[in-house]
XYZ file of C-alpha atoms in Angstrom:
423
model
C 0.000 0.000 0.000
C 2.960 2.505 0.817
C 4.649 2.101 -3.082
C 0.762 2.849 -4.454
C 0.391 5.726 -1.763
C 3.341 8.085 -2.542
C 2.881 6.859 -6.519
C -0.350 8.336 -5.825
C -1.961 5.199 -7.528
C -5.224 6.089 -5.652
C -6.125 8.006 -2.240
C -6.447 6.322 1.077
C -9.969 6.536 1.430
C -10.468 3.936 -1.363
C -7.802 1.577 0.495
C -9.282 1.961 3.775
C -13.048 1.834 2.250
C -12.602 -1.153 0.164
C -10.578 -2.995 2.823
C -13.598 -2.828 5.060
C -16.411 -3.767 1.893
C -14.022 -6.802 0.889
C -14.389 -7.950 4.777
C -18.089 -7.669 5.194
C -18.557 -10.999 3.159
C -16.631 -13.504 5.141
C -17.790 -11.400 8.237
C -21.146 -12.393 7.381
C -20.056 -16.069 7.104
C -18.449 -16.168 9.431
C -21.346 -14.615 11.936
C -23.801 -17.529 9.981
C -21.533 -20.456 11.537
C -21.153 -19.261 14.342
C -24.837 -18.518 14.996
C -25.970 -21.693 14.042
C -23.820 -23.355 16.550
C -24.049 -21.438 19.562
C -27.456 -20.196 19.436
C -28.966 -23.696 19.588
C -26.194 -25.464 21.677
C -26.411 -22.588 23.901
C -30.403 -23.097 24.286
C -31.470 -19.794 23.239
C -35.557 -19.571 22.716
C -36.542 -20.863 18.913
C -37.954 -18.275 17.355
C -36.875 -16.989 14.122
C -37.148 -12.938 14.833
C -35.106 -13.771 17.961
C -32.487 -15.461 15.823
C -31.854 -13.107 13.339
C -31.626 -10.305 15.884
C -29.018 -12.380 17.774
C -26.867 -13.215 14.083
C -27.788 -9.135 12.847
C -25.603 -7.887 16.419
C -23.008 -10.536 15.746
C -22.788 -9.528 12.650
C -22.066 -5.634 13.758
C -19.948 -6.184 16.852
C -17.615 -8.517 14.714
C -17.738 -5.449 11.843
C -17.045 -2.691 14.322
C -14.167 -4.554 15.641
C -12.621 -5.422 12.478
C -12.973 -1.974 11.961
C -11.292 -1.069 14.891
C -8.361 -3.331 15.057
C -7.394 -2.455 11.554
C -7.398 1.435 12.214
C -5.319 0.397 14.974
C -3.272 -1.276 12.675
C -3.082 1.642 10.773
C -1.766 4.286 12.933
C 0.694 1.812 14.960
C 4.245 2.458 13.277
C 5.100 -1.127 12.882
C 3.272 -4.687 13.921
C 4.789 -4.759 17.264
C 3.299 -1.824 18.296
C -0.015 -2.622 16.602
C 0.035 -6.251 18.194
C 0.486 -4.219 21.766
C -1.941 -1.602 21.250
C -4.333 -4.027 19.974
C -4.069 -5.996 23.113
C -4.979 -2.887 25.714
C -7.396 -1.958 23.892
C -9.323 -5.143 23.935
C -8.655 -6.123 27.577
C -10.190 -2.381 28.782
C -13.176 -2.543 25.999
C -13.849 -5.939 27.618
C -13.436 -5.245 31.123
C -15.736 -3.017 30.758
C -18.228 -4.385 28.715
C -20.703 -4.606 31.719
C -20.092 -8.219 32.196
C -16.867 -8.759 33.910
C -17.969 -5.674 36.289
C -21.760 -4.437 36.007
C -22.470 -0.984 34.735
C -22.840 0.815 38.261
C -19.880 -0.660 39.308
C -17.045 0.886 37.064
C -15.600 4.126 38.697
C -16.900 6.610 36.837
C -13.564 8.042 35.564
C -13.903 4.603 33.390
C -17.767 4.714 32.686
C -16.465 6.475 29.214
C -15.150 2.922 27.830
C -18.548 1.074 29.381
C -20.555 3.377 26.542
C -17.555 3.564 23.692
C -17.183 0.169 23.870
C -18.892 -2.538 21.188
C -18.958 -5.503 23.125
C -20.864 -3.586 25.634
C -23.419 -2.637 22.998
C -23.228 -6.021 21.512
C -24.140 -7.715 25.108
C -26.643 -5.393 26.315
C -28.346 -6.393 23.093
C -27.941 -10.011 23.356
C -29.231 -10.265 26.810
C -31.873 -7.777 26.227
C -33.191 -10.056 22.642
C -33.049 -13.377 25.233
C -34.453 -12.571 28.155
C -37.381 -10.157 27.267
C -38.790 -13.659 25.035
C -41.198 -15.913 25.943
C -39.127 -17.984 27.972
C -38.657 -15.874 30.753
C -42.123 -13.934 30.687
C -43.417 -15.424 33.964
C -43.662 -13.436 37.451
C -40.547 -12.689 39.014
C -40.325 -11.987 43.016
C -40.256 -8.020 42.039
C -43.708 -6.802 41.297
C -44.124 -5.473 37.171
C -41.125 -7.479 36.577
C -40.871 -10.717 34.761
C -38.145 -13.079 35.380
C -36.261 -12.295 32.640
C -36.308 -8.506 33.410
C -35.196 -9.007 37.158
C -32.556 -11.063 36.086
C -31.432 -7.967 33.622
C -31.757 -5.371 36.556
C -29.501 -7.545 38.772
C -27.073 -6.892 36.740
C -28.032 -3.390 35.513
C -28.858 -4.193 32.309
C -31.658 -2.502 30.545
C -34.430 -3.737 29.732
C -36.043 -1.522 26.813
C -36.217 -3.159 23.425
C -35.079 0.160 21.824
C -31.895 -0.771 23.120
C -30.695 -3.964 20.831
C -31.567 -1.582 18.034
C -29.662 1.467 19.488
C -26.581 -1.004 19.808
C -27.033 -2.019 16.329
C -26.513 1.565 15.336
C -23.894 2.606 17.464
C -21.878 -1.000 15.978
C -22.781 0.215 11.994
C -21.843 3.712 13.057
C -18.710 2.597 15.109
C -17.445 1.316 12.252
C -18.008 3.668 9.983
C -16.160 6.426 12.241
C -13.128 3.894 12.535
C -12.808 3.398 8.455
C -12.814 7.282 8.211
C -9.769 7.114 11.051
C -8.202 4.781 9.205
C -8.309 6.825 5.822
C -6.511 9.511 7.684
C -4.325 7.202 9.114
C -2.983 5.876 6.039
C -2.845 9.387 4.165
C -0.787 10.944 7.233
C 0.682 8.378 10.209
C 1.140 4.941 8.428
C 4.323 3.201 7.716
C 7.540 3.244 9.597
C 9.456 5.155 6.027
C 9.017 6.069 2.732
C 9.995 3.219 -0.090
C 9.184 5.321 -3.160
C 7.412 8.763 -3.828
C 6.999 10.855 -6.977
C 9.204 13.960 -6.663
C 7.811 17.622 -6.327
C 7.849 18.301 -10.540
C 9.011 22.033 -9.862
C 11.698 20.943 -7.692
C 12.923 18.602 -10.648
C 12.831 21.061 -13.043
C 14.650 23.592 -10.831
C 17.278 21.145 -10.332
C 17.422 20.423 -13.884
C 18.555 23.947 -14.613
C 20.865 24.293 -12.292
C 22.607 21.247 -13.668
C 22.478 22.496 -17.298
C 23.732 25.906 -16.249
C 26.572 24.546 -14.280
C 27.602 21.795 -17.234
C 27.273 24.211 -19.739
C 30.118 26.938 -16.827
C 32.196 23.694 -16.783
C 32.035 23.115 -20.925
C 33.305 26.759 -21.684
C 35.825 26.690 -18.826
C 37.825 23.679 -20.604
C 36.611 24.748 -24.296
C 38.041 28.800 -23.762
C 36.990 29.079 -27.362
C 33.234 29.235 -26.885
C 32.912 25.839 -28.598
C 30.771 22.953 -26.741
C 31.104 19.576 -27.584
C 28.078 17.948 -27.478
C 26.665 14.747 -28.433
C 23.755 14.262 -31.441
C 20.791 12.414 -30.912
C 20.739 8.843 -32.490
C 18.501 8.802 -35.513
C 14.639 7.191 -35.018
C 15.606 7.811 -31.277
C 12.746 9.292 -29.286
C 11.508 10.371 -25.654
C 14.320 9.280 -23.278
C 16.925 7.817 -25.150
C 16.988 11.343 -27.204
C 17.457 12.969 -24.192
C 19.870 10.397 -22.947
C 22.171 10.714 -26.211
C 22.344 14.686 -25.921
C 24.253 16.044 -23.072
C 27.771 17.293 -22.575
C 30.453 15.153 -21.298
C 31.868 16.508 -18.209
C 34.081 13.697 -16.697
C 36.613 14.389 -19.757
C 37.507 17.853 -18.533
C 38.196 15.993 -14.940
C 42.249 15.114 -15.354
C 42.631 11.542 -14.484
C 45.169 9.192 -15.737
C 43.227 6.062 -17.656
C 44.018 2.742 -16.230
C 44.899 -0.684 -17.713
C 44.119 -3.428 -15.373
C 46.058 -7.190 -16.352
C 46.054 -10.115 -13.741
C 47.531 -13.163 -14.700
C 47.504 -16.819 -13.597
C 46.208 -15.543 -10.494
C 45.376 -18.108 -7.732
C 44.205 -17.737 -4.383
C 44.667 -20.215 -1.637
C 42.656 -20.743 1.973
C 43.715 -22.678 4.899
C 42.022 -26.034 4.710
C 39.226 -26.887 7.513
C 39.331 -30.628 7.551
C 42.909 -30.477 7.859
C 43.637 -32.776 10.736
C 40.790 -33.657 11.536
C 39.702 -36.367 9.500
C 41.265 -40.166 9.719
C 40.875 -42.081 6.650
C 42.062 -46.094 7.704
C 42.463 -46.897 3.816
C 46.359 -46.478 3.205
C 44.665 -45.390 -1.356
C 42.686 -42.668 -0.204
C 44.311 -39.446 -1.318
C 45.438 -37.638 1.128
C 43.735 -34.462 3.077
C 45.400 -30.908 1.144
C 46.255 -28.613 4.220
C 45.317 -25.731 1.618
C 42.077 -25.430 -0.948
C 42.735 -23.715 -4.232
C 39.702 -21.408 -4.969
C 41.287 -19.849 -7.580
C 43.402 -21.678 -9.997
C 45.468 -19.618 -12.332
C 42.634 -17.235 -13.503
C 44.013 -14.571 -16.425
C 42.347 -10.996 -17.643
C 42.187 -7.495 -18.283
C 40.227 -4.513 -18.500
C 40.795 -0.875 -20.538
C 39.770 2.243 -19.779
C 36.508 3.489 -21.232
C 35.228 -0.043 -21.517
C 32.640 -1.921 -19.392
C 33.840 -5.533 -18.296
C 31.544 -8.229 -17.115
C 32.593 -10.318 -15.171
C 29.547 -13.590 -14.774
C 28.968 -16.720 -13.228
C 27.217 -19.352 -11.537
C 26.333 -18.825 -8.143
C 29.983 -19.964 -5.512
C 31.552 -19.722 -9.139
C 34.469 -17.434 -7.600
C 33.109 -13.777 -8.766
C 33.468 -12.475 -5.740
C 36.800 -13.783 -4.880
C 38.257 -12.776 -7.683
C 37.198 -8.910 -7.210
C 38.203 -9.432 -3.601
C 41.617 -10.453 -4.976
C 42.436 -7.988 -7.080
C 41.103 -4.901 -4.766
C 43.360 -6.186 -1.994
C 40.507 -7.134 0.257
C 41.258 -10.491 0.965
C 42.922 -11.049 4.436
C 43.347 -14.705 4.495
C 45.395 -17.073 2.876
C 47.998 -16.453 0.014
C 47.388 -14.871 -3.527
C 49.599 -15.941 -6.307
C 49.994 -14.689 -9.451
C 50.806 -11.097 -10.945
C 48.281 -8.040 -11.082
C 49.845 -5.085 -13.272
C 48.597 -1.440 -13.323
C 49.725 -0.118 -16.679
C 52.417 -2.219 -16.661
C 53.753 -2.144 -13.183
C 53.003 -4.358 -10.190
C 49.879 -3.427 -8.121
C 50.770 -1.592 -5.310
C 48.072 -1.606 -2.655
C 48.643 1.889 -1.270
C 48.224 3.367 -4.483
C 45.749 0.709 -6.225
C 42.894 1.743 -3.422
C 43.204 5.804 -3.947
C 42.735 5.159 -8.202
C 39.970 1.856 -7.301
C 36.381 2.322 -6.375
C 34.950 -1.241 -5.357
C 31.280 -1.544 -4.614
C 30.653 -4.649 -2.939
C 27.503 -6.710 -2.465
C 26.419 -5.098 0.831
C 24.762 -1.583 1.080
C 27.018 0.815 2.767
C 25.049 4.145 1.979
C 24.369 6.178 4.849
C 20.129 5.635 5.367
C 20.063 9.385 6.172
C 21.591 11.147 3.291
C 19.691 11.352 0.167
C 20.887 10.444 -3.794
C 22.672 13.913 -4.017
C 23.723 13.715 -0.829
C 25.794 10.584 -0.980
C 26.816 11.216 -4.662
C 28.678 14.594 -3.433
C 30.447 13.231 -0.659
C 31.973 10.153 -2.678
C 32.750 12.603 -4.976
C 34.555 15.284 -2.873
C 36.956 12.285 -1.169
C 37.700 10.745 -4.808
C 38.502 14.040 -6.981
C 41.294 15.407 -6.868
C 42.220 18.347 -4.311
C 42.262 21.352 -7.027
C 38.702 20.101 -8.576
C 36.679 23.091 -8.021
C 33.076 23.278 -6.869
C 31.322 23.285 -10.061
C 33.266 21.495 -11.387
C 32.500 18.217 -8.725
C 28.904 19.674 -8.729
C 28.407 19.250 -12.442
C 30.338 15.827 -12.695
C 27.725 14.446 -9.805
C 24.942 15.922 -12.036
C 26.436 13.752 -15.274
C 26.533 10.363 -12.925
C 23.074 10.778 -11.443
C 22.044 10.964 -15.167
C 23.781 8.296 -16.120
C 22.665 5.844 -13.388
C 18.811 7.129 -14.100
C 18.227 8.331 -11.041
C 17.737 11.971 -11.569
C 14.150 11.396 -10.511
C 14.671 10.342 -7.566
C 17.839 12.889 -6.662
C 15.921 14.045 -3.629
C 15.250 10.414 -1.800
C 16.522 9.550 1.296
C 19.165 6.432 0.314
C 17.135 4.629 3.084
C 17.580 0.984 4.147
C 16.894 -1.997 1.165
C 13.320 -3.241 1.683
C 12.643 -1.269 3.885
C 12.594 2.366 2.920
C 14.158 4.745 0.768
C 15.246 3.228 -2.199
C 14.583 -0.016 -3.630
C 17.286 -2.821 -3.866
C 17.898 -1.915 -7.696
C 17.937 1.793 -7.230
């Protein structure tokens, strides 16, 4: 519901309203099973107008409820609070119900919950439907009473008829008020973060602006002669891949020195678990290595300007290999050469020219697209890159990685909120 909220697929009111509609239907089955078993088992008088008034304020109580327990569930932050706020508010709406302690009983700083609460409508009207019937319409010790009624005023029950129907109401109307709570509950309090949202279009386009204004600084800075290269659209090519192909390159006025990665033979070794610990009695069985070869003699290179892939089967090695040749692997022995145009990898060096993005997220949750994007970039360029200069090469990578959209969103945490696992 939170992706098709901030998408603004459609409002909360239709959520929360056809959430309750779609219930009604099994609530009514539900109330017919139920009825059928416990009203006869139970010994309640057979008459049909009795009946149907007993399964019409099941049928209420058990909507009002729903009702409530999802608006609950709608303004908790998360499931454990819901599952906790859920539970206090059905052991005081059941307290005092009337049953548990009768109706003159409850202090009156707690009389409030006695007439907010549906199970107190639901058994006033319950009792009320039984014992005003037939069953119960003989002379009681207290004179104008029946049986049935003195048994209601013991425990100060009513015993108007009016009342099953008022209860009725006050259920239909109960829920009601709780699906309009729960509309505004999903529009404002819901969810513990935002997972997607459309961005504020003005905001966009201001931003927009300011990135052409600040490529197009940076483009006359390096081209003194006025001249601006730019790219042509592809022929046929429409919508976003014309907009894609048109723009002007700003990482080529950054000076950096292109790099020509070479590994060769490379092999990577790991201390062996089972070495030592297992006994094999048969004097042909090959004998335990102390050290597993993960890599064996694994040879490649990458250019500048030039996207490698690098694929596999899942536990193929991919990973170890890029561990390798980053330097990140503190265990066991590496063999094999890895040359940086030409010369021997020197780890120092290797990790202020390397940028390795590994499988975990390690984005602060706070900081949003731009955010992050600036402060990578302000530790990686070098010291005498000016401000617009780092401002309008950030501008060219969020464009690149097609996220200029969602510039503005919090980085967030995967699945959770923020942005998705893709983004």
């Amino acid at each position: 519901w939170f992706k098709m909220r901030d998408a603004l697929f459609y409002p909360p009111w239709v959520h929360a309203t056809a959430t309750a509609l779609a219930s009604l239907p099994v609530q009514a089955i539900d109330c017919v099973v139920w009825s059928v078993v416990i009203y006869f088992m139970v010994g309640y008088t057979y008459d049909a107008g009795r009946f149907f008034t007993f399964y019409l304020v099941l049928f209420a109580v058990g909507t009002a409820c729903a009702a409530l327990f999802r608006l609950i569930a709608h303004v908790a932050p998360n499931g454990v609070a819901a599952n906790s706020f859920g539970g206090l508010a059905l052991l005081i709406l059941i307290v005092m119900s009337g049953f548990s302690i009768v109706r003159n009983s409850i202090p009156y700083w707690w009389i409030w919950a006695y007439w907010i609460s549906p199970f107190a409508w639901a058994l006033r009207g319950i009792v009320i439907n039984e014992m005003t019937s037939n069953n119960w319409d003989y002379p009681s010790g207290q004179p104008g009473l029946t049986a049935g009624e003195a048994a209601l005023k013991t425990f100060d029950f009513f015993i108007d008829n009016y009342w099953i129907w008022a209860g009725v109401g006050f259920l239909f109307g109960f829920a009601i008020l709780c699906t309009i709570a729960s509309a505004f509950a999903l529009k404002h309090l819901s969810g513990e973060g935002k997972v997607a949202r459309v961005s504020d279009e003005k905001e966009l386009a201001a931003a927009r602006e300011k990135t052409k204004a600040r490529r197009d600084a940076v483009a006359k800075l390096a081209n003194p002669g006025g001249t601006q290269q730019e790219l042509q659209p592809v022929p046929g090519s429409e919508g976003a891949a014309a907009a894609a192909a048109v723009h002007i390159d700003v990482s080529t006025h950054i000076p950096f020195e292109p790099i020509t990665l070479v590994f060769r033979q490379l092999r990577y070794f790991v201390p062996n678990p089972s070495f030592g610990k297992v006994k094999n009695d048969d004097p042909g069985a090959a004998e335990v290595p102390k050290m597993l070869e993960l890599l064996k003699g694994i040879t490649g290179y990458a250019e500048p300007g030039q996207l490698t892939a690098l694929m596999g089967g899942s536990g193929a090695g991919k990973t170890t290999l890029m561990d390798c040749i980053a330097g990140r692997k503190t265990v066991g022995e590496i063999q094999g050469d890895i040359m940086v145009n030409g010369h021997p990898k020197n780890q120092a060096t290797w990790s202020r020219v390397m940028g390795y993005v590994e499988q975990m997220d390690i984005h602060t949750p706070a900081q949003t697209v731009i955010e992050a994007l600036l402060f990578s970039a302000r530790l990686r360029l070098p010291s005498g890159t000016t401000r617009e200069q780092v401002m309008s090469y950030v501008d060219e990578v969020v464009e690149t990685v097609d996220l200029t959209d969602n510039m503005f969103d919090l980085v967030g945490v995967p699945a959770v909120s923020g942005l998705s696992v893709e983004q």
